[in-house]
Every structure is written in C-alpha cells, then in structure tokens.
C-alpha cells in the first residue's frame, strides 16, 4: 500500500481509473486533478459517496490545483484529448504534447519522487515528453499500452476458442499504434501453443483485430475512445508497483540497447515493482517479430523526433 496516487484528468479514463483504484484500496488517498472547474470536485465527491456501499476507505479528492497532489507516490497522466472516428493516435500529437508538458512540469515541482504512468496518446511519444520535462530516470516514467493491447488480444482469443480469459497468456509489444506486435510465438492457452489450437488464418484475423482494437471502439462510440479496459490496465500496473509484485507486464519503456533499440519509448516486457521499472526482459523473437518490432519502434522514433518536448 502507498500513501497517495494522483490521476491527472477527470475525464473518461481518469475518473474510471480513480474509481477502480480507490475500490482496490492500494493507497490512502486518490487525487483527481483537471483544468475544468468543478468536474474533478464533483466526480470525486460522487465517487467518495459510493465508498460506504462499495466498502473502501481510500479517500478520493477532486481538485484544479496541484497542492493536494504533493508528494504523490504514483501519478497517472490521462490528461489530453481522445480520438474521434477517422483520427489516428498521432493526430493528437501537438495538443496532447502541450498538455503533457504542462502536467509534467507540475509533477516535477510537486511530486519529485513519483513514479509516473503515462496513458495520454500518442502514448510512446507522450512518455518521451513526460521523461524529458520531468527529468525523471527511466525507472520512473512508464507507459500504459501493452497491458491494454494484450487484454484485447486475450479477450478475442478467449471468445474464438471458447475458453477462460484467465487461461490465455500472451504479450503485445511495440508502439501503441497500428504497428503494434502481438507475439504469436509467445501466445499459449494453459501452456499449449495457440498455433496448435487455431488455424493460421483465424489467428491472423485476431492479430489484425487487436491492432485495430482501439479504432473499433472509437467507431462505435463516435465521440471518444475506450476507457473501461484502459483504466483496468492502468490499475493493474499501479497494483504491480504499489504492492511491489515484480509482475512482468508489457509496458512502454525508454530503451537503452534492449532489443537492439536505443533512445526510444517502445512496448517491451517489463518487471514492475515498488521502484517502478525494475527490469526489461530481452526475450528471443522470431525474425518476423523482430523486424515488426524494429518497424514499430522506428514509427515512434519518427514522431518523437518532431515533437516539441522542450
Ligand atoms: N494508452 C492507452 O492505451 C490509452 C487508452 C485510452 C485512452 N488513451 C488516451 O487517454 C487520454 C484521455 O482519454 P479520455 O477518454 O479520458 O479523454 P477525456 O476527454 O474524457 O478526458 C481528458 C481529460 O483531460 C483533461 N485535461 C485537459 N488538459 C488538462 C490539463 N492540462 N491538466 C489536467 N487535465 C487536463 C480534460 O479536461 C478532460 O477532463 C487521451 O489522450 C486518449 O487518447 C490512451
């Protein structure tokens, strides 16, 4: 258990994350901070009033300033605009870079020891902005994408195979975009390689659906993007860190030679514990998977090179 967790934003992903987080009681206080007056206060109070029914004692506070967030153990950045139909995550670049920069400056000033989990899109590049502005070491700036993309992949496989989601072990690496890399060679169903259970064309269709998993939801919602599964994914990362679980989860991390990649944020298998990113597992990939991972990292690097993170 930790003392304080801040969720920056009081929108769809943020409010759902705060609610799930408080219910899990991994912290004494959850602070939601947003620029819109009244929204974080109102949502925070509403959520706190669910506490006697849901049975949790983590206090939830909503605010427009950073005083209440001071000395947070963890900060989850979900501030920014979300996609609408026809938009790619990269279309959000300039607006969200400005927002994440402003947020990162506040975090650096008020919670200099925090571990930061970035959720805002385009994810990997927003991690870069947060790392550049805070100056925090890579152990304390980690991106949420792979846990969500993997959950989508696992959920589609469970439906197709008609088995429990719990029995599907898998990992999706790479950047959080159309070039993400679901690792078929590491996908098992209770230890059975998935290729023994599903025909190649069906597997390829699921991989494709996973890559477009976010867009599928955006096309339904029309006014925004997914938030139930994204908030679950952020909360799983918080739990791994707050409880020092040393879980191995696919997260976006600042690579320094792992997988032959350097100076880029990209989704890789990470060990998460109380210090944040406690290790990167440099696993063997097939030639095709490695080529896909390099391509995906190059796509992130191209956007990273043009973003204003100064
Ligand atoms: N990494 C992922 O897998 C993933 C998944 C889902 C959503 N996202 C991203 O998360 C972000 C939030 O999505 P959402 O659906 O919650 O959007 P939303 O519009 O519902 O909420 C965003 C909130 O950010 C607030 N905000 C804007 N500027 C701010 C600032 N400077 N400080 C504090 N708050 C500020 C807004 O007022 C708003 O309440 C988007 O960029 C979206 O693309 C990422």
Coordinates of C-alpha atoms and ligand atoms in Angstrom, one line a residue:
X1 CA 0.0 0.0 0.0
X2 CA 1.2 3.5 -0.8
X3 CA 0.1 6.9 0.6
X4 CA -1.1 8.9 -2.4
X5 CA -1.9 8.3 -6.0
X6 CA -2.8 11.2 -8.4
X7 CA -4.7 10.8 -11.5
X8 CA -4.3 13.7 -13.9
X9 CA -7.5 14.3 -15.7
X10 CA -11.1 13.8 -14.6
X11 CA -12.4 12.5 -17.9
X12 CA -13.4 9.1 -19.0
X13 CA -10.1 7.2 -18.4
X14 CA -9.2 9.2 -15.4
X15 CA -12.4 9.0 -13.5
X16 CA -12.8 5.3 -14.2
X17 CA -9.2 4.7 -13.1
X18 CA -9.7 6.7 -9.9
X19 CA -12.8 4.8 -9.0
X20 CA -11.2 1.4 -9.7
X21 CA -8.1 2.4 -7.8
X22 CA -10.0 3.6 -4.7
X23 CA -12.0 0.4 -4.7
X24 CA -8.8 -1.6 -4.7
X25 CA -7.5 0.3 -1.7
X26 CA -3.9 0.3 -2.7
X27 CA -3.5 3.8 -1.4
X28 CA -4.7 6.1 1.4
X29 CA -5.7 8.9 -0.9
X30 CA -6.6 9.2 -4.6
X31 CA -6.4 12.8 -6.1
X32 CA -8.0 13.6 -9.4
X33 CA -6.8 16.9 -10.9
X34 CA -8.3 18.5 -14.0
X35 CA -8.3 22.0 -15.6
X36 CA -12.1 22.2 -15.8
X37 CA -13.5 23.8 -12.7
X38 CA -16.0 21.6 -10.7
X39 CA -15.6 18.4 -12.7
X40 CA -12.9 16.7 -10.6
X41 CA -14.5 18.0 -7.4
X42 CA -18.0 16.7 -8.4
X43 CA -16.8 13.4 -9.7
X44 CA -14.5 12.9 -6.7
X45 CA -17.3 13.6 -4.2
X46 CA -19.7 11.4 -6.1
X47 CA -17.2 8.5 -6.1
X48 CA -16.4 9.1 -2.4
X49 CA -20.2 8.7 -1.7
X50 CA -20.0 5.2 -3.2
X51 CA -17.4 4.2 -0.6
X52 CA -19.9 3.2 2.2
X53 CA -21.7 0.9 -0.3
X54 CA -18.6 -0.4 -2.1
X55 CA -16.7 -0.7 1.2
X56 CA -13.5 1.2 0.6
X57 CA -11.6 3.7 2.7
X58 CA -9.2 5.2 0.2
X59 CA -10.2 8.9 0.2
X60 CA -11.0 10.4 -3.2
X61 CA -10.4 14.2 -3.7
X62 CA -11.0 16.2 -6.8
X63 CA -9.1 19.5 -7.5
X64 CA -8.0 22.0 -10.0
X65 CA -4.6 22.6 -8.4
X66 CA -1.5 20.6 -7.6
X67 CA -1.2 21.4 -3.9
X68 CA -3.3 18.4 -2.9
X69 CA -1.3 16.1 -5.2
X70 CA 2.0 17.0 -3.4
X71 CA 4.4 14.1 -2.7
X72 CA 2.3 11.5 -4.6
X73 CA 3.9 8.1 -4.8
X74 CA 2.4 7.5 -8.2
X75 CA 1.0 9.8 -10.8
X76 CA -1.1 8.6 -13.7
X77 CA -1.3 11.1 -16.6
X78 CA -4.5 10.7 -18.6
X79 CA -5.0 14.4 -19.5
X80 CA -5.5 15.2 -23.1
X81 CA -7.9 14.9 -26.0
X82 CA -9.1 11.5 -27.2
X83 CA -9.6 10.2 -30.7
X84 CA -12.7 10.6 -32.8
X85 CA -13.7 8.4 -35.8
X86 CA -11.1 8.7 -38.6
X87 CA -8.4 10.0 -36.4
X88 CA -5.1 8.2 -35.7
X89 CA -3.4 8.5 -32.3
X90 CA -0.7 10.6 -33.9
X91 CA -3.4 13.2 -34.9
X92 CA -3.5 14.1 -31.2
X93 CA 0.3 14.9 -31.1
X94 CA 0.6 18.6 -30.7
X95 CA -2.4 19.3 -28.5
X96 CA -1.5 16.5 -26.1
X97 CA 2.2 17.2 -26.1
X98 CA 1.4 20.7 -24.8
X99 CA -0.9 19.3 -22.1
X100 CA 1.5 16.6 -21.0
X101 CA 4.3 19.1 -20.9
X102 CA 2.3 21.4 -18.6
X103 CA 1.3 18.5 -16.4
X104 CA 4.9 17.1 -16.2
X105 CA 6.2 20.4 -15.1
X106 CA 3.7 20.4 -12.2
X107 CA 4.5 16.8 -11.2
X108 CA 8.3 17.6 -11.2
X109 CA 7.6 20.5 -8.9
X110 CA 5.2 18.9 -6.5
X111 CA 5.9 15.2 -6.6
X112 CA 9.6 14.9 -7.5
X113 CA 9.9 11.3 -6.3
X114 CA 6.8 10.0 -8.0
X115 CA 6.6 7.1 -10.4
X116 CA 4.7 8.3 -13.5
X117 CA 2.5 6.1 -15.6
X118 CA 1.6 7.8 -18.8
X119 CA -1.7 7.0 -20.6
X120 CA -2.3 10.0 -22.9
X121 CA -1.9 9.4 -26.6
X122 CA 0.1 9.1 -28.8
X123 CA 1.3 7.0 -25.9
X124 CA 5.0 6.3 -26.5
X125 CA 5.7 9.9 -27.6
X126 CA 3.9 11.3 -24.6
X127 CA 6.1 9.1 -22.4
X128 CA 9.1 10.8 -24.0
X129 CA 7.6 14.3 -23.3
X130 CA 7.0 13.3 -19.7
X131 CA 10.5 12.0 -19.3
X132 CA 12.2 15.0 -20.9
X133 CA 10.2 17.5 -18.9
X134 CA 10.4 15.8 -15.5
X135 CA 14.0 14.7 -16.0
X136 CA 13.0 11.5 -14.1
X137 CA 15.1 8.4 -14.7
X138 CA 13.6 5.7 -16.9
X139 CA 12.6 3.6 -13.9
X140 CA 10.0 6.3 -13.0
X141 CA 8.4 7.0 -16.4
X142 CA 6.4 4.1 -17.8
X143 CA 3.7 3.9 -20.5
X144 CA 0.4 2.0 -20.4
X145 CA -0.4 0.4 -23.7
X146 CA 0.8 -3.2 -23.9
X147 CA -1.3 -4.3 -20.9
X148 CA -4.4 -3.0 -22.7
X149 CA -3.5 -4.3 -26.2
X150 CA -2.7 -7.7 -24.6
X151 CA -6.0 -7.7 -22.8
X152 CA -7.8 -7.1 -26.1
X153 CA -5.8 -9.9 -27.8
X154 CA -6.5 -12.3 -24.9
X155 CA -10.2 -11.4 -24.9
X156 CA -10.6 -12.0 -28.7
X157 CA -8.7 -15.4 -28.4
X158 CA -10.9 -16.5 -25.4
X159 CA -14.0 -15.7 -27.5
X160 CA -12.7 -17.6 -30.5
X161 CA -11.6 -20.6 -28.5
X162 CA -14.5 -20.5 -26.0
X163 CA -12.1 -20.8 -23.0
X164 CA -11.5 -18.7 -19.9
X165 CA -9.6 -15.4 -20.5
X166 CA -7.5 -16.4 -17.5
X167 CA -6.0 -19.3 -19.4
X168 CA -4.7 -17.2 -22.2
X169 CA -1.1 -16.0 -21.7
X170 CA 0.2 -13.5 -24.3
X171 CA 2.1 -10.3 -24.9
X172 CA 1.7 -7.5 -27.3
X173 CA 4.9 -5.4 -27.8
X174 CA 5.9 -2.4 -29.9
X175 CA 4.5 1.1 -30.1
X176 CA 0.8 1.8 -29.2
X177 CA -0.4 2.1 -32.8
X178 CA -1.2 0.2 -35.9
X179 CA 2.3 -1.3 -35.9
X180 CA 2.0 -3.0 -32.5
X181 CA 3.3 -6.5 -32.4
X182 CA 1.2 -9.3 -30.9
X183 CA 3.6 -12.1 -30.2
X184 CA 2.0 -15.2 -31.6
X185 CA 5.1 -17.3 -30.7
X186 CA 4.6 -16.5 -27.0
X187 CA 0.8 -17.0 -27.0
X188 CA -0.3 -20.0 -25.1
X189 CA -3.5 -21.4 -23.7
X190 CA -2.7 -23.0 -20.3
X191 CA 0.8 -23.7 -21.8
X192 CA -0.5 -25.1 -25.1
X193 CA 0.9 -23.0 -28.1
X194 CA -2.0 -21.2 -29.6
X195 CA -0.9 -22.4 -33.1
X196 CA -2.0 -25.9 -32.1
X197 CA -5.5 -24.7 -31.3
X198 CA -6.2 -22.1 -34.0
X199 CA -5.7 -22.2 -37.8
X200 CA -3.2 -19.6 -39.1
X201 CA -5.9 -17.5 -40.9
X202 CA -8.1 -17.3 -37.8
X203 CA -5.0 -16.3 -35.7
X204 CA -4.0 -13.7 -38.3
X205 CA -7.6 -12.2 -38.2
X206 CA -7.3 -11.9 -34.4
X207 CA -3.9 -10.2 -34.6
X208 CA -5.4 -7.8 -37.1
X209 CA -8.5 -7.1 -34.9
X210 CA -6.1 -6.5 -31.9
X211 CA -4.1 -3.9 -33.9
X212 CA -7.3 -2.1 -34.7
X213 CA -8.9 -2.7 -31.2
X214 CA -8.9 0.9 -30.2
X215 CA -10.3 2.1 -33.6
X216 CA -13.1 -0.5 -33.4
X217 CA -14.3 1.1 -30.1
X218 CA -13.9 4.7 -31.4
X219 CA -16.1 3.8 -34.4
X220 CA -18.9 2.6 -32.0
X221 CA -18.6 5.5 -29.5
X222 CA -18.1 8.2 -32.2
X223 CA -17.5 10.9 -29.5
X224 CA -14.4 9.5 -27.8
X225 CA -12.3 6.4 -27.2
X226 CA -12.2 3.4 -24.9
X227 CA -11.9 3.8 -21.1
X228 CA -13.1 0.7 -19.2
X229 CA -10.3 -1.6 -20.4
X230 CA -7.7 1.2 -20.5
X231 CA -8.5 2.1 -16.8
X232 CA -8.3 -1.6 -15.8
X233 CA -4.9 -1.8 -17.5
X234 CA -3.6 1.3 -15.7
X235 CA -4.8 -0.1 -12.4
X236 CA -3.0 -3.4 -13.0
X237 CA 0.2 -1.5 -13.4
X238 CA -0.4 0.5 -10.3
X239 CA -1.1 -2.7 -8.3
X240 CA 2.2 -4.2 -9.5
X241 CA 4.1 -1.2 -8.3
X242 CA 2.2 -0.3 -5.1
X243 CA 2.3 -4.0 -3.9
X244 CA 5.9 -4.5 -5.2
X245 CA 4.7 -7.5 -7.0
X246 CA 7.5 -7.7 -9.6
X247 CA 5.0 -8.5 -12.3
X248 CA 6.1 -9.0 -15.9
X249 CA 3.9 -6.8 -18.0
X250 CA 4.2 -5.3 -21.5
X251 CA 4.8 -1.6 -20.9
X252 CA 6.3 1.3 -22.8
X253 CA 9.9 1.8 -21.6
X254 CA 12.8 4.0 -22.5
X255 CA 15.1 1.6 -24.3
X256 CA 18.8 1.7 -23.9
X257 CA 20.0 -1.1 -26.2
X258 CA 17.5 -3.7 -25.3
X259 CA 16.1 -5.5 -28.4
X260 CA 18.8 -3.6 -30.3
X261 CA 16.8 -0.4 -29.8
X262 CA 18.1 2.8 -28.2
X263 CA 16.6 6.2 -27.2
X264 CA 13.1 5.4 -27.9
X265 CA 10.0 4.5 -25.9
X266 CA 8.5 1.2 -27.0
X267 CA 6.4 -1.6 -25.6
X268 CA 8.6 -4.4 -24.2
X269 CA 8.3 -7.0 -21.3
X270 CA 8.9 -5.0 -18.1
X271 CA 9.3 -6.1 -14.5
X272 CA 7.3 -3.7 -12.3
X273 CA 7.9 -3.3 -8.6
X274 CA 8.0 -0.7 -5.9
X275 CA 10.9 1.1 -7.7
X276 CA 8.9 1.3 -10.9
X277 CA 10.6 -0.2 -13.9
X278 CA 12.8 -2.8 -12.3
X279 CA 14.0 -4.6 -15.4
X280 CA 13.4 -5.2 -19.1
X281 CA 13.3 -8.8 -20.3
X282 CA 15.1 -9.0 -23.6
X283 CA 13.4 -12.1 -25.0
X284 CA 14.1 -14.0 -28.2
X285 CA 11.9 -13.2 -31.1
X286 CA 11.3 -14.8 -34.5
X287 CA 12.9 -12.9 -37.4
X288 CA 9.5 -11.6 -38.5
X289 CA 8.6 -10.4 -34.9
X290 CA 11.9 -8.7 -34.6
X291 CA 11.5 -7.0 -37.9
X292 CA 8.0 -5.9 -36.9
X293 CA 9.3 -4.6 -33.5
X294 CA 12.0 -2.5 -35.2
X295 CA 9.5 -1.1 -37.7
X296 CA 7.2 -0.2 -34.8
X297 CA 10.0 1.5 -32.8
X298 CA 11.0 3.4 -36.0
X299 CA 7.5 4.7 -36.3
X300 CA 7.6 6.0 -32.7
X301 CA 11.1 7.5 -33.2
X302 CA 9.9 9.4 -36.3
X303 CA 7.2 11.1 -34.2
X304 CA 9.5 11.5 -31.2
X305 CA 11.9 13.4 -33.5
X306 CA 9.3 16.1 -34.4
X307 CA 7.5 16.5 -31.1
X308 CA 8.3 19.7 -29.1
X309 CA 9.4 18.3 -25.7
X310 CA 11.5 21.4 -24.7
Ligands
LIG1 N1 -2.6 4.4 -23.6 C1 -3.8 3.9 -23.9 O1 -3.9 2.7 -24.2 C2 -5.0 4.8 -23.9 C3 -6.3 4.2 -23.9 C4 -7.4 5.0 -23.8 C5 -7.2 6.4 -23.9 N2 -6.0 6.9 -24.0 C6 -5.7 8.4 -24.1 O2 -6.0 8.9 -22.8 C7 -6.4 10.3 -23.0 C8 -7.7 10.6 -22.2 O3 -8.8 9.9 -22.8 P1 -10.2 10.2 -22.2 O4 -11.1 9.3 -23.0 O5 -10.2 10.1 -20.7 O6 -10.5 11.7 -22.6 P2 -11.5 12.7 -21.9 O7 -11.7 13.8 -22.9 O8 -12.7 12.0 -21.4 O9 -10.6 13.3 -20.6 C9 -9.5 14.0 -20.8 C10 -9.5 15.0 -19.6 O10 -8.2 15.7 -19.6 C11 -8.5 17.0 -19.1 N3 -7.4 17.9 -19.3 C12 -7.1 18.6 -20.5 N4 -6.0 19.3 -20.3 C13 -5.6 19.1 -19.0 C14 -4.5 19.6 -18.2 N5 -3.6 20.5 -18.7 N6 -4.4 19.2 -16.9 C15 -5.3 18.3 -16.4 N7 -6.4 17.8 -17.1 C16 -6.5 18.2 -18.4 C17 -9.8 17.4 -19.8 O11 -10.4 18.5 -19.1 C18 -10.6 16.1 -19.7 O12 -11.4 16.0 -18.5 C19 -6.5 10.5 -24.5 O13 -5.3 11.1 -25.0 C20 -6.6 9.1 -25.0 O14 -6.2 9.0 -26.4 C21 -4.9 6.1 -24.0

